[in-house]
Coordinates of C-alpha atoms in Angstrom, one line a residue:
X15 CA 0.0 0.0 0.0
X16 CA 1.1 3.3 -0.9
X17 CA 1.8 6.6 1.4
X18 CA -1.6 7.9 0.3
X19 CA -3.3 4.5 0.6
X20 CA -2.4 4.7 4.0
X21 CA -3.4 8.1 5.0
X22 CA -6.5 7.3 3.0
X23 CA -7.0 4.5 5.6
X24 CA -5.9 6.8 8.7
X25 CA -8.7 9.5 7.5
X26 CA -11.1 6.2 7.4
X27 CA -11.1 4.5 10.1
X28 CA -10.6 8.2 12.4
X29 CA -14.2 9.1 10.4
X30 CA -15.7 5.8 11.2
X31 CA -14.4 6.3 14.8
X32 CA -15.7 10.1 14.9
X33 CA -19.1 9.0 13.4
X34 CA -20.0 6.1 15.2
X35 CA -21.5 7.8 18.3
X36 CA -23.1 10.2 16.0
X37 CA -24.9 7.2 14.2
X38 CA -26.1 5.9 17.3
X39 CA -27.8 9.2 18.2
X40 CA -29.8 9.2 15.0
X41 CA -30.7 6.1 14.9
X42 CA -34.6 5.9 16.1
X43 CA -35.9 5.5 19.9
X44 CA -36.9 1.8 20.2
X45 CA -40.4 1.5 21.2
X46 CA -41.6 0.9 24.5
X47 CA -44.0 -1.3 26.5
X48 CA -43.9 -0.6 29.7
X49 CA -46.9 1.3 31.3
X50 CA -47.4 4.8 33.2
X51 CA -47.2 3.4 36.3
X52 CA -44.4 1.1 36.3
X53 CA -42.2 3.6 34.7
X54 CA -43.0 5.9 37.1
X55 CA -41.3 3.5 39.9
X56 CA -38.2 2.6 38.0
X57 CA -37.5 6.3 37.8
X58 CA -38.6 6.7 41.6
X59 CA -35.9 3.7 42.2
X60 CA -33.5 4.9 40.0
X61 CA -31.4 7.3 42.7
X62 CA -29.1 4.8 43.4
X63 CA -27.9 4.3 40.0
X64 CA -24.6 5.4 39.2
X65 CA -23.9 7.6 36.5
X66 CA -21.8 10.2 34.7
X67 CA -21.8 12.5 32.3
X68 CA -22.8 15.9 31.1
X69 CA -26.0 18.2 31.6
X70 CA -27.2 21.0 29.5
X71 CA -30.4 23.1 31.9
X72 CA -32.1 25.8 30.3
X73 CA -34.1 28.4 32.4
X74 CA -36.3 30.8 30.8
X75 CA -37.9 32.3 33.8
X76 CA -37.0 36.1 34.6
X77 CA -36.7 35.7 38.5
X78 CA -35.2 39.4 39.9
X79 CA -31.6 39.1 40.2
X80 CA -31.3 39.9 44.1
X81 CA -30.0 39.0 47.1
X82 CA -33.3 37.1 48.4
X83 CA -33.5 34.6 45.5
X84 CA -29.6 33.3 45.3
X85 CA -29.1 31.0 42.9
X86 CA -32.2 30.3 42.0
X87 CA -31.6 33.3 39.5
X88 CA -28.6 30.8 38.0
X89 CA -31.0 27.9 38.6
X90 CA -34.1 28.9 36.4
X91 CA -33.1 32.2 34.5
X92 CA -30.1 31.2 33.1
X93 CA -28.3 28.3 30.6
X94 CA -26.0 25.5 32.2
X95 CA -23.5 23.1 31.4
X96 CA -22.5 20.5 34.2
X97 CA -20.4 17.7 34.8
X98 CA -21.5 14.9 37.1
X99 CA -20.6 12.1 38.9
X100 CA -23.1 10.4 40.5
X101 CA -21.9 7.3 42.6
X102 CA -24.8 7.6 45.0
X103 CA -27.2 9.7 46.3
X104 CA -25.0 10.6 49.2
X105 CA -21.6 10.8 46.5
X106 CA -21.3 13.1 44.1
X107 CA -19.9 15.7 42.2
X108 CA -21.1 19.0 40.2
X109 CA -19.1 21.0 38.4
X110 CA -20.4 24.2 37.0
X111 CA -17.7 25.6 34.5
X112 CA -18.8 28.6 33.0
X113 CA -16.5 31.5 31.0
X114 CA -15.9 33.1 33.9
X115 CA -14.9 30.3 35.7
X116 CA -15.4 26.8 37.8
X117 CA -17.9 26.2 40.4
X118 CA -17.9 22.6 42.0
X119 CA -20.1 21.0 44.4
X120 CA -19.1 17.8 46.2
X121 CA -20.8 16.1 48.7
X122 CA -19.3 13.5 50.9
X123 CA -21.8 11.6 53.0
X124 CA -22.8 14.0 55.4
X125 CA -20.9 17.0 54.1
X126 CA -21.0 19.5 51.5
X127 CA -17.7 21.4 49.5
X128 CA -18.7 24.3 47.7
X129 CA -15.2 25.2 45.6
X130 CA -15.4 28.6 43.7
X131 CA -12.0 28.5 41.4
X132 CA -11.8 32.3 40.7
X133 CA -11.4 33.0 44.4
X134 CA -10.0 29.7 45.4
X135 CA -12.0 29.3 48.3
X136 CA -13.8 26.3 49.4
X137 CA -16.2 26.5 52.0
X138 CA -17.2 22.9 53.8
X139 CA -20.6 22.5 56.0
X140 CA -22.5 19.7 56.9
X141 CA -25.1 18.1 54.4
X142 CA -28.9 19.2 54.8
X143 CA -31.8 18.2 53.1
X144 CA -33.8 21.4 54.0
X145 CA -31.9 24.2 52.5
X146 CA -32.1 26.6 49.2
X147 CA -31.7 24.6 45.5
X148 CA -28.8 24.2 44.4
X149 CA -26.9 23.1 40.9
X150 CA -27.8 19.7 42.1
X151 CA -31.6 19.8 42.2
X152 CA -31.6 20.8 38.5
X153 CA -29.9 17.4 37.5
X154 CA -32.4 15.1 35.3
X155 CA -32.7 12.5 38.4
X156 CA -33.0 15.0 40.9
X157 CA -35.7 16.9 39.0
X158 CA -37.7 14.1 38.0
X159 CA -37.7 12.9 41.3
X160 CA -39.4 15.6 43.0
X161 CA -41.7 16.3 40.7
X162 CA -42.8 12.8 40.4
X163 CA -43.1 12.6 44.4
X164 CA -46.3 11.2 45.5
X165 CA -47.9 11.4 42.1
X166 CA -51.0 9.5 41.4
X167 CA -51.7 6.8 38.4
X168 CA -54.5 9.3 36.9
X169 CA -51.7 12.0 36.9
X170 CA -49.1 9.9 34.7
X171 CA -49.6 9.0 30.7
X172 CA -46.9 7.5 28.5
X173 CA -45.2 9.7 25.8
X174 CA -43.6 8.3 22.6
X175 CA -39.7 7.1 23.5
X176 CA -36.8 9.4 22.1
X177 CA -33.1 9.0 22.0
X178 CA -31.4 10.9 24.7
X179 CA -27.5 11.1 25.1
X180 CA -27.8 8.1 22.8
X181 CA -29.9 5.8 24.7
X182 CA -33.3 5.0 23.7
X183 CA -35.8 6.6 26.8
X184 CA -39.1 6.3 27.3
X185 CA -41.6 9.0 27.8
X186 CA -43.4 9.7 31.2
X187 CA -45.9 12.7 31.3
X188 CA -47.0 14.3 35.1
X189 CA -50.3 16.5 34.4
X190 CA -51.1 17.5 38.2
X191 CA -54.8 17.2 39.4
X192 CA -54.5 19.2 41.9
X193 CA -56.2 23.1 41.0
X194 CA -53.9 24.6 43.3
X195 CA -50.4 23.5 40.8
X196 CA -49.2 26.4 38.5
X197 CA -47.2 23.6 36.8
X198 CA -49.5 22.2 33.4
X199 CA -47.3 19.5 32.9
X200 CA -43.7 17.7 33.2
X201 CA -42.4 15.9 30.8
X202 CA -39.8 13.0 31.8
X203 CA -37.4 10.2 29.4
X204 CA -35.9 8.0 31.3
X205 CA -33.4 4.9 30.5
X206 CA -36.4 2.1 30.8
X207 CA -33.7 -0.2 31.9
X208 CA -32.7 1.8 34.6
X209 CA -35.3 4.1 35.2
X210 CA -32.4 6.8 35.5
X211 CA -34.2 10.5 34.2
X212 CA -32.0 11.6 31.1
X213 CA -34.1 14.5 30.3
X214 CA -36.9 17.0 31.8
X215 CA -38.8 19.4 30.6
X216 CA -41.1 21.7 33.0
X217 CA -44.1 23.5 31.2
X218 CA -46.1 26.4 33.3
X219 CA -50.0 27.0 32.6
X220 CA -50.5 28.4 29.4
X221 CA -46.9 28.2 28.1
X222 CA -46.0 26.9 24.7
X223 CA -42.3 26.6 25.9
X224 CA -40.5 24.4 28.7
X225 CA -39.6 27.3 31.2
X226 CA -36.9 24.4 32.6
X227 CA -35.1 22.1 30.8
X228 CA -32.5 19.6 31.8
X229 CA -31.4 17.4 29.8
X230 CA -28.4 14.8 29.3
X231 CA -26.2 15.0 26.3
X232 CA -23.7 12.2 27.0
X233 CA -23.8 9.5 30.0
X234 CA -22.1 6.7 31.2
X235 CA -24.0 3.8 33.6
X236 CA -20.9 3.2 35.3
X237 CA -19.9 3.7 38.5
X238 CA -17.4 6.7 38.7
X239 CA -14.4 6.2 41.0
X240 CA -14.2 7.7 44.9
X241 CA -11.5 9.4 43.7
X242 CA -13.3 11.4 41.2
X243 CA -15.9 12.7 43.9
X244 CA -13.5 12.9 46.4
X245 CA -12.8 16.6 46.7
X246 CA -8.9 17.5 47.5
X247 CA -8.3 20.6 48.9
X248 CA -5.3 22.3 46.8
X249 CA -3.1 23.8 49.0
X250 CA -3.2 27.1 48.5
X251 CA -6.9 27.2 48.7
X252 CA -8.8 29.7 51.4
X253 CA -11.3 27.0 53.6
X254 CA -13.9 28.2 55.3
X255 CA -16.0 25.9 57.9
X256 CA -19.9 26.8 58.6
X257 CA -22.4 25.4 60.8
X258 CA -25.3 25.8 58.0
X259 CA -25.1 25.3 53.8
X260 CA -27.8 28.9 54.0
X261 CA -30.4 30.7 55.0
X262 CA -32.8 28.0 54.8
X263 CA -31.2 25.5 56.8
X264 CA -29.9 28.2 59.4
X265 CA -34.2 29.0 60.0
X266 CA -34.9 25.2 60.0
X267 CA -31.8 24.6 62.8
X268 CA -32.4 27.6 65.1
X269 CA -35.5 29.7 64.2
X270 CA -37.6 29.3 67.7
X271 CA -41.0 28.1 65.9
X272 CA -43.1 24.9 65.5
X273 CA -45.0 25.2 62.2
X274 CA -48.2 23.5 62.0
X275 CA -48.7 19.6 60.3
X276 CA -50.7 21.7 57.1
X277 CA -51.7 24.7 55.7
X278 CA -54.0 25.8 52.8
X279 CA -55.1 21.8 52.4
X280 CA -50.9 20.9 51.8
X281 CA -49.9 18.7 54.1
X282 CA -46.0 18.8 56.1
X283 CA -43.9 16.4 54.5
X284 CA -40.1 15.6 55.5
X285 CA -38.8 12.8 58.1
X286 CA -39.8 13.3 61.3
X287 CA -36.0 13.5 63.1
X288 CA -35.3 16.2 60.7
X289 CA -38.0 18.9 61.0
X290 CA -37.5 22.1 62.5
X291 CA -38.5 25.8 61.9
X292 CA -38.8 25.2 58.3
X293 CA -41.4 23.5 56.5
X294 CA -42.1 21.7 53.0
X295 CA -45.6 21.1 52.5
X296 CA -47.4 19.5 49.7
X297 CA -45.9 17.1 46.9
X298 CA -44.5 17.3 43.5
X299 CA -45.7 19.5 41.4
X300 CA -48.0 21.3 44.1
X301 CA -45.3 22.5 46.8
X302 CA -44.4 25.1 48.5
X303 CA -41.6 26.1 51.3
X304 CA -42.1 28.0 54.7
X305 CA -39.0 29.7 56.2
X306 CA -38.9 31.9 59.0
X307 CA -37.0 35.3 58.4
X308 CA -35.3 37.4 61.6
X309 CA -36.6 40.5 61.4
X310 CA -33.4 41.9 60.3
X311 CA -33.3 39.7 57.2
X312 CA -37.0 40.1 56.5
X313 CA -36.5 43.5 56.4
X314 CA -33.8 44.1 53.5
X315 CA -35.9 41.0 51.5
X316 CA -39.0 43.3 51.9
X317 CA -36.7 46.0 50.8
X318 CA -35.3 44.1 47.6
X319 CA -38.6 42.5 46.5
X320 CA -40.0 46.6 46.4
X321 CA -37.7 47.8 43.8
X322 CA -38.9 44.6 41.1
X323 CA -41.7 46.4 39.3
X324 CA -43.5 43.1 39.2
X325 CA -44.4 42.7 42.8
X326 CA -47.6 44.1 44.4
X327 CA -48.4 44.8 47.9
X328 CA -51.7 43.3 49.9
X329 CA -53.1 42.7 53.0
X330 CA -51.4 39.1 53.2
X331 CA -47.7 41.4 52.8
X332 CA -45.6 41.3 49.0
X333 CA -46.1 38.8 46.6
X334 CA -44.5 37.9 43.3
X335 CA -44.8 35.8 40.7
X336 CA -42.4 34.2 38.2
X337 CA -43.7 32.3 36.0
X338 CA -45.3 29.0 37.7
X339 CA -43.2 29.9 41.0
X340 CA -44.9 32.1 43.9
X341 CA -43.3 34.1 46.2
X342 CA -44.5 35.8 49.6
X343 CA -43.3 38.0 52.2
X344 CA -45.6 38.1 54.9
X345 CA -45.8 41.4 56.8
X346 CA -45.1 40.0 60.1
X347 CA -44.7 42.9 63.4
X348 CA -44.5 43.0 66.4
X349 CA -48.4 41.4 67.4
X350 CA -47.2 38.8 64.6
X351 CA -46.0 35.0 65.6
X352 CA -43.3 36.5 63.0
X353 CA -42.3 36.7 59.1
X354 CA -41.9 34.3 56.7
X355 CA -41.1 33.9 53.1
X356 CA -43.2 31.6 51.5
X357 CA -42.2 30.3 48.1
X358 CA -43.4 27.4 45.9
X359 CA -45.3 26.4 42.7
X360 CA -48.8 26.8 43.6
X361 CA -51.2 30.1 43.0
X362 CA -50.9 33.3 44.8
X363 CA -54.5 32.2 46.8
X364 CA -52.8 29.6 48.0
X365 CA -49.9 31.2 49.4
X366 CA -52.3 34.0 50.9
X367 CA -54.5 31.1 52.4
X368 CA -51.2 29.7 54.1
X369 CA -49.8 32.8 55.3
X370 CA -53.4 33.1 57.2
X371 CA -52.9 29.8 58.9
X372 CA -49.7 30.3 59.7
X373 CA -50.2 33.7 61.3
X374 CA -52.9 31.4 63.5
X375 CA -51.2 27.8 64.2
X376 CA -47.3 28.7 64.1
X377 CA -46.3 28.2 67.9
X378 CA -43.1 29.2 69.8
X379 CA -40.9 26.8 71.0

């Protein structure tokens, strides 16, 4: 064979390597069997599967870029490109690598690494379930997973299967019954084998458009090494220790209030050794959050949320809405049993009913 035969057969088998994964991604999703229901359990059962491998999130809602929101402005305003390794639910590692930098997040059984590159800090705190989102709720699995929480059989239908990161998924759809739910619908694939979520899309009422997207564009179902989700402090890095990941899981530790077992018809959800001065009520796509603010805090939230043109003053204190997301800042005072920011994705009414039953069931400590 001649010098061009052989780079003939270099530039060959290079394309052949360089298309193959592209075939597979093109080929057609393989149809699917499997009903509503049982789908809807393999994905419920699917957070211990291991995994890695990239995830593209698109937010299209325009949430006020402020102090009182955090990273939910990243979260659901914003576009995304992560790398993951999953080994567990309790090991794991995010990285957030953006132009302007790397953000990771690693979590180690029962603590938490946040690692910011530009600044070369890394700030450790213990693990808590009750806390602000963070890159890791918008993952596929994690996202699924909530919204699918407690959902009923009349709630889930089957869509047709697609190819996903270049696996064949089948299609789950979550229409909530419940009034009170300013989601329409959720769309879910999943790897039918697994049950592993590889791509979610979030529709509010009335939109034509997912307003959050997550979605996988490559993954591998092996486990990933301890040393890759093992985080190692370089050396010249700036570590800061904290008792609490934020503001939510500072309220739910120490805030000096028992909140009541439901409120506007939501009931509390949580395990019962870890609920404190925070509360989650409701289920999937019909949830909302409780925190208690110090008055301090409350104040300059109150003061942020007044300069968004969007939100509107009432008897049950400032409101705001985002899309399918609600937001309330009770008015609280010195008669009050305190202030709380309420947050979730049911209606407005809902929020106002709550804030009325909180003013008359929260109890001190």
């Amino acid at each position: 064979m001649n010098s061009t035969g052989r780079w003939l057969l270099v530039v060959g088998v290079a394309a052949a390597l360089v298309a193959a994964p592209i075939v597979v991604r093109v080929l057609p999703a393989s149809g699917s069997d499997v009903t509503a229901a049982a789908l809807g359990e393999r994905i419920a059962a699917s957070s211990s599967v291991p995994w890695s491998g990239e995830v593209r999130t698109r937010g299209t809602l325009q949430v006020p870029d402020t102090d009182s929101f955090g990273g939910v402005v990243d979260l659901l305003g914003e576009s995304k490109t992560l790398r993951v390794w999953w080994r567990d639910a309790t090991h794991w590692r995010v990285d957030d690598t953006r132009q302007t930098g790397e953000s990771d997040l690693v979590r180690d059984d029962t603590s938490l690494t946040r690692w910011v590159f530009e600044s070369g800090t890394a700030t450790i705190t213990p693990y808590a379930t009750v806390r602000l989102p963070d890159t890791s709720d918008v993952l596929p699995s994690r996202l699924a997973a909530r919204l699918l929480g407690g959902a009923t059989t009349d709630e889930l239908s089957r869509l047709p299967s697609r190819r996903v990161a270049g696996r064949s998924a089948a299609g789950l759809r979550l229409t909530p019954a419940d009034p009170a739910s300013t989601i329409d619908r959720a769309d879910v694939w999943a790897d039918e084998e697994s049950g592993l979520p590889l791509r979610v899309e979030v529709y509010g009422k009335g939109d034509v458009l997912p307003v959050v997207t997550s979605a996988l564009t490559d993954v591998d179902l092996d486990r990933p090494s301890a040393d890759v989700t093992t985080f190692e402090v370089p050396a010249t890095a700036t570590v800061r220790r904290r008792d609490v990941i934020d503001v939510a899981a500072g309220a739910n530790a120490f805030a000096p209030f028992e909140l009541p077992a439901e409120v506007a018809g939501l009931e509390r959800t949580g395990d019962e050794d870890e609920l404190g001065a925070v509360g989650v009520y409701g289920r999937g796509p019909t949830a909302l959050i409780v925190i208690p603010l110090r008055r301090g805090l409350a104040g300059q939230v109150r003061d942020q949320l007044s300069t968004v043109a969007s939100a509107r003053g009432g008897d049950a204190g400032t409101a705001l809405e985002v899309g399918p997301l609600s937001v309330l800042l009770t008015e609280g005072g010195r008669r009050s049993r305190g202030t709380f920011l309420l947050a979730g994705t049911v209606t407005p009414e809902t929020l106002a009913q709550a804030s009325t039953e909180l003013a008359q069931k929260v109890t001190f400590r």
